[in-house]
């Protein structure tokens, strides 16, 4: 039971395609969706089409997130991203072909529901899988830390920042500071992201912030990293 202090509902749309794909094919699926919709719609790929801007990417929280759902390719539309979903579904054909024409998928399931974000009087317990906690600068600080306690403190500060980035992307502002503590730290793994080797963590944590289940935290959330799960 969530005891609300300040809780708001966020619409989400979960779309799943069949058949199953390999994890390495998810980025190709993402590219196929962006091409189907049209590259002028930047929420689907998060590149910046404005040639006058010095950045190639939008540094904002992605509201269109690509994930594996039960081993199948899927899209998680969150908040205002739900309105963007119509860009895909106005297409006359919803099938997608990618990975050099060797993989063809079709729409299997679509579900609209609500999730929540806010502040609770009761501790909430969550798990993150494949959470990319650090950018290059913060990772160097993590490597130089002398103790596990220092490393956990760096991770907790990073996680607070990622939650605030999520809230900002949903135009939500916490009415006061929330508490947070990592309660379990699993084995770190090395993943490849944008051609670079990155550390990804499996963690459990508790907080009085209410987080939207299924949303991503950290780096690479648009590609399925760091998904929020309830414990």
PDB file of C-alpha atoms in Angstrom:
ATOM      1  CA  UNK A   1       0.000   0.000   0.000  1.00  0.00           C
ATOM      2  CA  UNK A   2       1.347   3.421  -0.965  1.00  0.00           C
ATOM      3  CA  UNK A   3       0.639   6.209   1.501  1.00  0.00           C
ATOM      4  CA  UNK A   4       0.606   9.280  -0.754  1.00  0.00           C
ATOM      5  CA  UNK A   5       2.110  12.634   0.027  1.00  0.00           C
ATOM      6  CA  UNK A   6       2.166  13.817  -3.566  1.00  0.00           C
ATOM      7  CA  UNK A   7       1.401  11.225  -6.250  1.00  0.00           C
ATOM      8  CA  UNK A   8       0.479  11.823  -9.896  1.00  0.00           C
ATOM      9  CA  UNK A   9      -0.594   9.390 -12.611  1.00  0.00           C
ATOM     10  CA  UNK A  10       1.451   9.047 -15.780  1.00  0.00           C
ATOM     11  CA  UNK A  11       0.012   7.392 -18.915  1.00  0.00           C
ATOM     12  CA  UNK A  12       2.078   4.662 -20.554  1.00  0.00           C
ATOM     13  CA  UNK A  13       1.626   2.530 -23.645  1.00  0.00           C
ATOM     14  CA  UNK A  14       3.382  -0.829 -23.968  1.00  0.00           C
ATOM     15  CA  UNK A  15       3.699  -2.241 -27.460  1.00  0.00           C
ATOM     16  CA  UNK A  16       5.144  -5.702 -28.123  1.00  0.00           C
ATOM     17  CA  UNK A  17       6.106  -7.283 -31.430  1.00  0.00           C
ATOM     18  CA  UNK A  18       6.647 -10.928 -32.427  1.00  0.00           C
ATOM     19  CA  UNK A  19       8.676 -13.048 -32.851  1.00  0.00           C
ATOM     20  CA  UNK A  20      11.537 -13.044 -30.353  1.00  0.00           C
ATOM     21  CA  UNK A  21      14.850 -11.401 -31.217  1.00  0.00           C
ATOM     22  CA  UNK A  22      18.367 -11.519 -29.828  1.00  0.00           C
ATOM     23  CA  UNK A  23      19.379  -8.691 -27.455  1.00  0.00           C
ATOM     24  CA  UNK A  24      21.988  -7.532 -29.970  1.00  0.00           C
ATOM     25  CA  UNK A  25      19.189  -6.936 -32.512  1.00  0.00           C
ATOM     26  CA  UNK A  26      17.297  -4.423 -30.343  1.00  0.00           C
ATOM     27  CA  UNK A  27      19.201  -1.421 -31.687  1.00  0.00           C
ATOM     28  CA  UNK A  28      18.432  -2.499 -35.263  1.00  0.00           C
ATOM     29  CA  UNK A  29      14.765  -2.772 -34.279  1.00  0.00           C
ATOM     30  CA  UNK A  30      14.964   0.771 -32.884  1.00  0.00           C
ATOM     31  CA  UNK A  31      16.407   2.003 -36.174  1.00  0.00           C
ATOM     32  CA  UNK A  32      13.684   0.256 -38.157  1.00  0.00           C
ATOM     33  CA  UNK A  33      10.942   1.887 -36.050  1.00  0.00           C
ATOM     34  CA  UNK A  34      12.516   5.332 -36.440  1.00  0.00           C
ATOM     35  CA  UNK A  35      12.774   4.863 -40.197  1.00  0.00           C
ATOM     36  CA  UNK A  36       9.174   3.627 -40.436  1.00  0.00           C
ATOM     37  CA  UNK A  37       7.841   6.639 -38.524  1.00  0.00           C
ATOM     38  CA  UNK A  38      10.140   9.154 -40.230  1.00  0.00           C
ATOM     39  CA  UNK A  39      13.434  10.531 -38.984  1.00  0.00           C
ATOM     40  CA  UNK A  40      11.888  13.990 -38.632  1.00  0.00           C
ATOM     41  CA  UNK A  41      10.169  12.713 -35.464  1.00  0.00           C
ATOM     42  CA  UNK A  42      13.081  12.954 -33.061  1.00  0.00           C
ATOM     43  CA  UNK A  43      11.515  11.289 -30.019  1.00  0.00           C
ATOM     44  CA  UNK A  44      11.871   7.947 -31.784  1.00  0.00           C
ATOM     45  CA  UNK A  45      15.666   8.197 -32.118  1.00  0.00           C
ATOM     46  CA  UNK A  46      16.699  11.199 -29.955  1.00  0.00           C
ATOM     47  CA  UNK A  47      19.147  12.555 -32.542  1.00  0.00           C
ATOM     48  CA  UNK A  48      19.058  16.292 -33.113  1.00  0.00           C
ATOM     49  CA  UNK A  49      17.996  17.119 -36.669  1.00  0.00           C
ATOM     50  CA  UNK A  50      18.849  20.796 -36.239  1.00  0.00           C
ATOM     51  CA  UNK A  51      22.124  21.188 -38.150  1.00  0.00           C
ATOM     52  CA  UNK A  52      22.756  24.567 -36.525  1.00  0.00           C
ATOM     53  CA  UNK A  53      22.963  22.929 -33.097  1.00  0.00           C
ATOM     54  CA  UNK A  54      26.432  21.788 -32.045  1.00  0.00           C
ATOM     55  CA  UNK A  55      25.071  18.627 -30.386  1.00  0.00           C
ATOM     56  CA  UNK A  56      24.086  15.533 -32.343  1.00  0.00           C
ATOM     57  CA  UNK A  57      21.781  14.343 -29.554  1.00  0.00           C
ATOM     58  CA  UNK A  58      19.020  15.674 -27.360  1.00  0.00           C
ATOM     59  CA  UNK A  59      20.184  15.540 -23.764  1.00  0.00           C
ATOM     60  CA  UNK A  60      16.738  14.902 -22.339  1.00  0.00           C
ATOM     61  CA  UNK A  61      14.975  11.990 -20.745  1.00  0.00           C
ATOM     62  CA  UNK A  62      13.711   9.644 -23.525  1.00  0.00           C
ATOM     63  CA  UNK A  63       9.950   9.201 -23.454  1.00  0.00           C
ATOM     64  CA  UNK A  64      10.077   6.515 -26.169  1.00  0.00           C
ATOM     65  CA  UNK A  65      12.058   3.536 -24.883  1.00  0.00           C
ATOM     66  CA  UNK A  66      12.931   0.327 -26.715  1.00  0.00           C
ATOM     67  CA  UNK A  67      13.033  -2.857 -24.661  1.00  0.00           C
ATOM     68  CA  UNK A  68      12.963  -6.607 -24.785  1.00  0.00           C
ATOM     69  CA  UNK A  69       9.620  -7.738 -23.418  1.00  0.00           C
ATOM     70  CA  UNK A  70       9.591 -11.476 -22.713  1.00  0.00           C
ATOM     71  CA  UNK A  71      12.379 -11.769 -25.256  1.00  0.00           C
ATOM     72  CA  UNK A  72      10.345  -9.921 -27.880  1.00  0.00           C
ATOM     73  CA  UNK A  73      11.049  -6.397 -29.200  1.00  0.00           C
ATOM     74  CA  UNK A  74       8.872  -3.734 -27.647  1.00  0.00           C
ATOM     75  CA  UNK A  75       8.370  -0.012 -27.199  1.00  0.00           C
ATOM     76  CA  UNK A  76       7.484   1.707 -23.922  1.00  0.00           C
ATOM     77  CA  UNK A  77       5.826   5.098 -24.493  1.00  0.00           C
ATOM     78  CA  UNK A  78       5.802   7.214 -21.343  1.00  0.00           C
ATOM     79  CA  UNK A  79       4.010  10.469 -20.482  1.00  0.00           C
ATOM     80  CA  UNK A  80       3.931  12.798 -23.484  1.00  0.00           C
ATOM     81  CA  UNK A  81       5.606  10.017 -25.463  1.00  0.00           C
ATOM     82  CA  UNK A  82       2.221   8.256 -25.588  1.00  0.00           C
ATOM     83  CA  UNK A  83       1.036  10.984 -27.952  1.00  0.00           C
ATOM     84  CA  UNK A  84       3.997  10.206 -30.217  1.00  0.00           C
ATOM     85  CA  UNK A  85       2.842   6.589 -30.607  1.00  0.00           C
ATOM     86  CA  UNK A  86       0.276   7.675 -33.204  1.00  0.00           C
ATOM     87  CA  UNK A  87       3.194   8.426 -35.551  1.00  0.00           C
ATOM     88  CA  UNK A  88       3.734   4.677 -35.784  1.00  0.00           C
ATOM     89  CA  UNK A  89       0.145   3.525 -35.826  1.00  0.00           C
ATOM     90  CA  UNK A  90      -0.987   5.843 -38.614  1.00  0.00           C
ATOM     91  CA  UNK A  91       1.334   3.878 -40.903  1.00  0.00           C
ATOM     92  CA  UNK A  92      -0.573   1.570 -43.271  1.00  0.00           C
ATOM     93  CA  UNK A  93       1.727  -1.363 -42.446  1.00  0.00           C
ATOM     94  CA  UNK A  94       3.052  -2.075 -38.933  1.00  0.00           C
ATOM     95  CA  UNK A  95       5.505  -4.826 -39.872  1.00  0.00           C
ATOM     96  CA  UNK A  96       9.220  -4.048 -39.614  1.00  0.00           C
ATOM     97  CA  UNK A  97      12.174  -5.528 -41.437  1.00  0.00           C
ATOM     98  CA  UNK A  98      15.721  -5.043 -40.164  1.00  0.00           C
ATOM     99  CA  UNK A  99      19.114  -6.701 -39.603  1.00  0.00           C
ATOM    100  CA  UNK A 100      19.854  -6.622 -43.350  1.00  0.00           C
ATOM    101  CA  UNK A 101      16.379  -7.839 -44.204  1.00  0.00           C
ATOM    102  CA  UNK A 102      16.725 -11.082 -42.257  1.00  0.00           C
ATOM    103  CA  UNK A 103      14.342 -10.253 -39.432  1.00  0.00           C
ATOM    104  CA  UNK A 104      10.661  -9.402 -39.870  1.00  0.00           C
ATOM    105  CA  UNK A 105       8.397  -8.609 -36.913  1.00  0.00           C
ATOM    106  CA  UNK A 106       4.721  -7.782 -36.557  1.00  0.00           C
ATOM    107  CA  UNK A 107       2.602  -6.181 -33.850  1.00  0.00           C
ATOM    108  CA  UNK A 108       1.404  -8.730 -31.296  1.00  0.00           C
ATOM    109  CA  UNK A 109       0.167  -6.827 -28.257  1.00  0.00           C
ATOM    110  CA  UNK A 110      -0.617  -3.273 -27.206  1.00  0.00           C
ATOM    111  CA  UNK A 111      -1.645  -2.152 -23.708  1.00  0.00           C
ATOM    112  CA  UNK A 112      -2.334   1.284 -22.300  1.00  0.00           C
ATOM    113  CA  UNK A 113      -2.249   1.849 -18.540  1.00  0.00           C
ATOM    114  CA  UNK A 114      -1.142   4.296 -15.860  1.00  0.00           C
ATOM    115  CA  UNK A 115       1.905   4.355 -13.602  1.00  0.00           C
ATOM    116  CA  UNK A 116       2.775   6.752 -10.787  1.00  0.00           C
ATOM    117  CA  UNK A 117       5.475   9.164  -9.724  1.00  0.00           C
ATOM    118  CA  UNK A 118       5.615  11.142  -6.519  1.00  0.00           C
ATOM    119  CA  UNK A 119       6.464  11.041  -2.842  1.00  0.00           C
ATOM    120  CA  UNK A 120       5.172   8.552  -0.281  1.00  0.00           C
ATOM    121  CA  UNK A 121       5.155   8.370   3.508  1.00  0.00           C
ATOM    122  CA  UNK A 122       6.140   4.716   3.146  1.00  0.00           C
ATOM    123  CA  UNK A 123       9.375   3.237   1.829  1.00  0.00           C
ATOM    124  CA  UNK A 124       9.175   1.809  -1.678  1.00  0.00           C
ATOM    125  CA  UNK A 125      11.415  -1.081  -2.769  1.00  0.00           C
ATOM    126  CA  UNK A 126      12.728  -1.353  -6.316  1.00  0.00           C
ATOM    127  CA  UNK A 127      15.220  -3.244  -8.431  1.00  0.00           C
ATOM    128  CA  UNK A 128      17.244  -2.084 -11.448  1.00  0.00           C
ATOM    129  CA  UNK A 129      18.821  -4.453 -13.936  1.00  0.00           C
ATOM    130  CA  UNK A 130      21.696  -3.430 -16.227  1.00  0.00           C
ATOM    131  CA  UNK A 131      21.798   0.045 -14.707  1.00  0.00           C
ATOM    132  CA  UNK A 132      24.538   2.179 -16.290  1.00  0.00           C
ATOM    133  CA  UNK A 133      25.258   4.467 -13.379  1.00  0.00           C
ATOM    134  CA  UNK A 134      28.203   6.568 -14.535  1.00  0.00           C
ATOM    135  CA  UNK A 135      29.488   8.807 -17.260  1.00  0.00           C
ATOM    136  CA  UNK A 136      33.217   8.771 -17.922  1.00  0.00           C
ATOM    137  CA  UNK A 137      34.064  11.390 -15.263  1.00  0.00           C
ATOM    138  CA  UNK A 138      32.009   9.752 -12.511  1.00  0.00           C
ATOM    139  CA  UNK A 139      33.353   6.329 -13.439  1.00  0.00           C
ATOM    140  CA  UNK A 140      36.906   7.553 -12.860  1.00  0.00           C
ATOM    141  CA  UNK A 141      35.848   8.725  -9.383  1.00  0.00           C
ATOM    142  CA  UNK A 142      34.263   5.324  -8.786  1.00  0.00           C
ATOM    143  CA  UNK A 143      37.480   3.536  -9.745  1.00  0.00           C
ATOM    144  CA  UNK A 144      39.556   5.755  -7.446  1.00  0.00           C
ATOM    145  CA  UNK A 145      37.277   5.272  -4.427  1.00  0.00           C
ATOM    146  CA  UNK A 146      39.118   3.631  -1.525  1.00  0.00           C
ATOM    147  CA  UNK A 147      36.223   1.673  -0.057  1.00  0.00           C
ATOM    148  CA  UNK A 148      32.943  -0.009  -0.896  1.00  0.00           C
ATOM    149  CA  UNK A 149      31.142   2.600   1.217  1.00  0.00           C
ATOM    150  CA  UNK A 150      32.548   5.400  -0.941  1.00  0.00           C
ATOM    151  CA  UNK A 151      31.531   3.550  -4.084  1.00  0.00           C
ATOM    152  CA  UNK A 152      28.005   3.025  -2.774  1.00  0.00           C
ATOM    153  CA  UNK A 153      27.762   6.720  -1.923  1.00  0.00           C
ATOM    154  CA  UNK A 154      28.792   7.621  -5.482  1.00  0.00           C
ATOM    155  CA  UNK A 155      26.194   5.201  -6.844  1.00  0.00           C
ATOM    156  CA  UNK A 156      23.468   6.590  -4.600  1.00  0.00           C
ATOM    157  CA  UNK A 157      24.233  10.164  -5.671  1.00  0.00           C
ATOM    158  CA  UNK A 158      24.117   9.073  -9.303  1.00  0.00           C
ATOM    159  CA  UNK A 159      20.807   7.309  -8.755  1.00  0.00           C
ATOM    160  CA  UNK A 160      19.263  10.388  -7.127  1.00  0.00           C
ATOM    161  CA  UNK A 161      20.337  12.385 -10.189  1.00  0.00           C
ATOM    162  CA  UNK A 162      18.789   9.831 -12.524  1.00  0.00           C
ATOM    163  CA  UNK A 163      15.483   9.923 -10.623  1.00  0.00           C
ATOM    164  CA  UNK A 164      15.451  13.719 -10.836  1.00  0.00           C
ATOM    165  CA  UNK A 165      16.133  13.486 -14.592  1.00  0.00           C
ATOM    166  CA  UNK A 166      13.177  11.115 -14.943  1.00  0.00           C
ATOM    167  CA  UNK A 167      10.946  13.472 -12.963  1.00  0.00           C
ATOM    168  CA  UNK A 168      12.069  16.440 -15.040  1.00  0.00           C
ATOM    169  CA  UNK A 169      11.286  14.523 -18.239  1.00  0.00           C
ATOM    170  CA  UNK A 170       7.773  13.951 -16.930  1.00  0.00           C
ATOM    171  CA  UNK A 171       7.428  17.621 -15.864  1.00  0.00           C
ATOM    172  CA  UNK A 172       7.110  16.544 -12.239  1.00  0.00           C
ATOM    173  CA  UNK A 173       8.818  18.263  -9.302  1.00  0.00           C
ATOM    174  CA  UNK A 174       9.189  16.518  -5.963  1.00  0.00           C
ATOM    175  CA  UNK A 175       7.701  18.724  -3.208  1.00  0.00           C
ATOM    176  CA  UNK A 176      10.673  17.933  -0.961  1.00  0.00           C
ATOM    177  CA  UNK A 177      13.861  15.881  -0.918  1.00  0.00           C
ATOM    178  CA  UNK A 178      13.453  12.120  -0.944  1.00  0.00           C
ATOM    179  CA  UNK A 179      15.609   9.575   0.831  1.00  0.00           C
ATOM    180  CA  UNK A 180      17.366   6.724  -0.966  1.00  0.00           C
ATOM    181  CA  UNK A 181      19.589   3.795  -0.007  1.00  0.00           C
ATOM    182  CA  UNK A 182      20.989   0.945  -2.097  1.00  0.00           C
ATOM    183  CA  UNK A 183      20.140  -2.245  -0.205  1.00  0.00           C
ATOM    184  CA  UNK A 184      21.669  -4.894  -2.452  1.00  0.00           C
ATOM    185  CA  UNK A 185      24.487  -4.731  -4.977  1.00  0.00           C
ATOM    186  CA  UNK A 186      24.782  -7.546  -7.470  1.00  0.00           C
ATOM    187  CA  UNK A 187      27.622  -8.391  -9.785  1.00  0.00           C
ATOM    188  CA  UNK A 188      28.618  -5.669 -12.245  1.00  0.00           C
ATOM    189  CA  UNK A 189      28.750  -6.638 -15.915  1.00  0.00           C
ATOM    190  CA  UNK A 190      30.378  -5.075 -18.944  1.00  0.00           C
ATOM    191  CA  UNK A 191      28.031  -4.004 -21.735  1.00  0.00           C
ATOM    192  CA  UNK A 192      28.639  -2.353 -25.078  1.00  0.00           C
ATOM    193  CA  UNK A 193      26.841   0.956 -25.544  1.00  0.00           C
ATOM    194  CA  UNK A 194      27.391   3.263 -28.536  1.00  0.00           C
ATOM    195  CA  UNK A 195      30.583   1.357 -29.311  1.00  0.00           C
ATOM    196  CA  UNK A 196      32.002   1.800 -25.783  1.00  0.00           C
ATOM    197  CA  UNK A 197      32.456  -0.689 -22.962  1.00  0.00           C
ATOM    198  CA  UNK A 198      30.411   0.365 -19.922  1.00  0.00           C
ATOM    199  CA  UNK A 199      29.769  -1.044 -16.443  1.00  0.00           C
ATOM    200  CA  UNK A 200      26.187  -2.040 -15.711  1.00  0.00           C
ATOM    201  CA  UNK A 201      24.897  -2.961 -12.264  1.00  0.00           C
ATOM    202  CA  UNK A 202      22.032  -5.014 -10.881  1.00  0.00           C
ATOM    203  CA  UNK A 203      20.887  -3.338  -7.677  1.00  0.00           C
ATOM    204  CA  UNK A 204      18.021  -3.140  -5.214  1.00  0.00           C
ATOM    205  CA  UNK A 205      17.190   0.075  -3.389  1.00  0.00           C
ATOM    206  CA  UNK A 206      14.619   1.686  -1.148  1.00  0.00           C
ATOM    207  CA  UNK A 207      13.291   5.206  -1.330  1.00  0.00           C
ATOM    208  CA  UNK A 208      10.249   7.239  -0.402  1.00  0.00           C
ATOM    209  CA  UNK A 209      10.023   8.354  -4.022  1.00  0.00           C
ATOM    210  CA  UNK A 210       7.307   6.557  -5.983  1.00  0.00           C
ATOM    211  CA  UNK A 211       8.714   5.618  -9.391  1.00  0.00           C
ATOM    212  CA  UNK A 212       6.897   4.610 -12.597  1.00  0.00           C
ATOM    213  CA  UNK A 213       7.389   0.882 -13.118  1.00  0.00           C
ATOM    214  CA  UNK A 214       8.890   0.020 -16.486  1.00  0.00           C
ATOM    215  CA  UNK A 215      10.622   3.368 -16.918  1.00  0.00           C
ATOM    216  CA  UNK A 216      14.402   3.413 -17.248  1.00  0.00           C
ATOM    217  CA  UNK A 217      17.004   5.108 -15.066  1.00  0.00           C
ATOM    218  CA  UNK A 218      20.590   5.977 -15.940  1.00  0.00           C
ATOM    219  CA  UNK A 219      22.345   5.911 -19.259  1.00  0.00           C
ATOM    220  CA  UNK A 220      20.893   4.026 -22.224  1.00  0.00           C
ATOM    221  CA  UNK A 221      17.295   4.038 -20.979  1.00  0.00           C
ATOM    222  CA  UNK A 222      16.084   4.512 -24.547  1.00  0.00           C
ATOM    223  CA  UNK A 223      17.598   1.100 -25.305  1.00  0.00           C
ATOM    224  CA  UNK A 224      16.242  -0.829 -22.360  1.00  0.00           C
ATOM    225  CA  UNK A 225      18.914  -0.309 -19.714  1.00  0.00           C
ATOM    226  CA  UNK A 226      18.087   0.313 -16.041  1.00  0.00           C
ATOM    227  CA  UNK A 227      14.409  -0.619 -16.041  1.00  0.00           C
ATOM    228  CA  UNK A 228      12.563   0.065 -12.767  1.00  0.00           C
ATOM    229  CA  UNK A 229      11.020  -3.075 -11.268  1.00  0.00           C
ATOM    230  CA  UNK A 230       9.066  -3.492  -8.051  1.00  0.00           C
ATOM    231  CA  UNK A 231      10.573  -5.836  -5.437  1.00  0.00           C
TER     232      UNK A 231
END
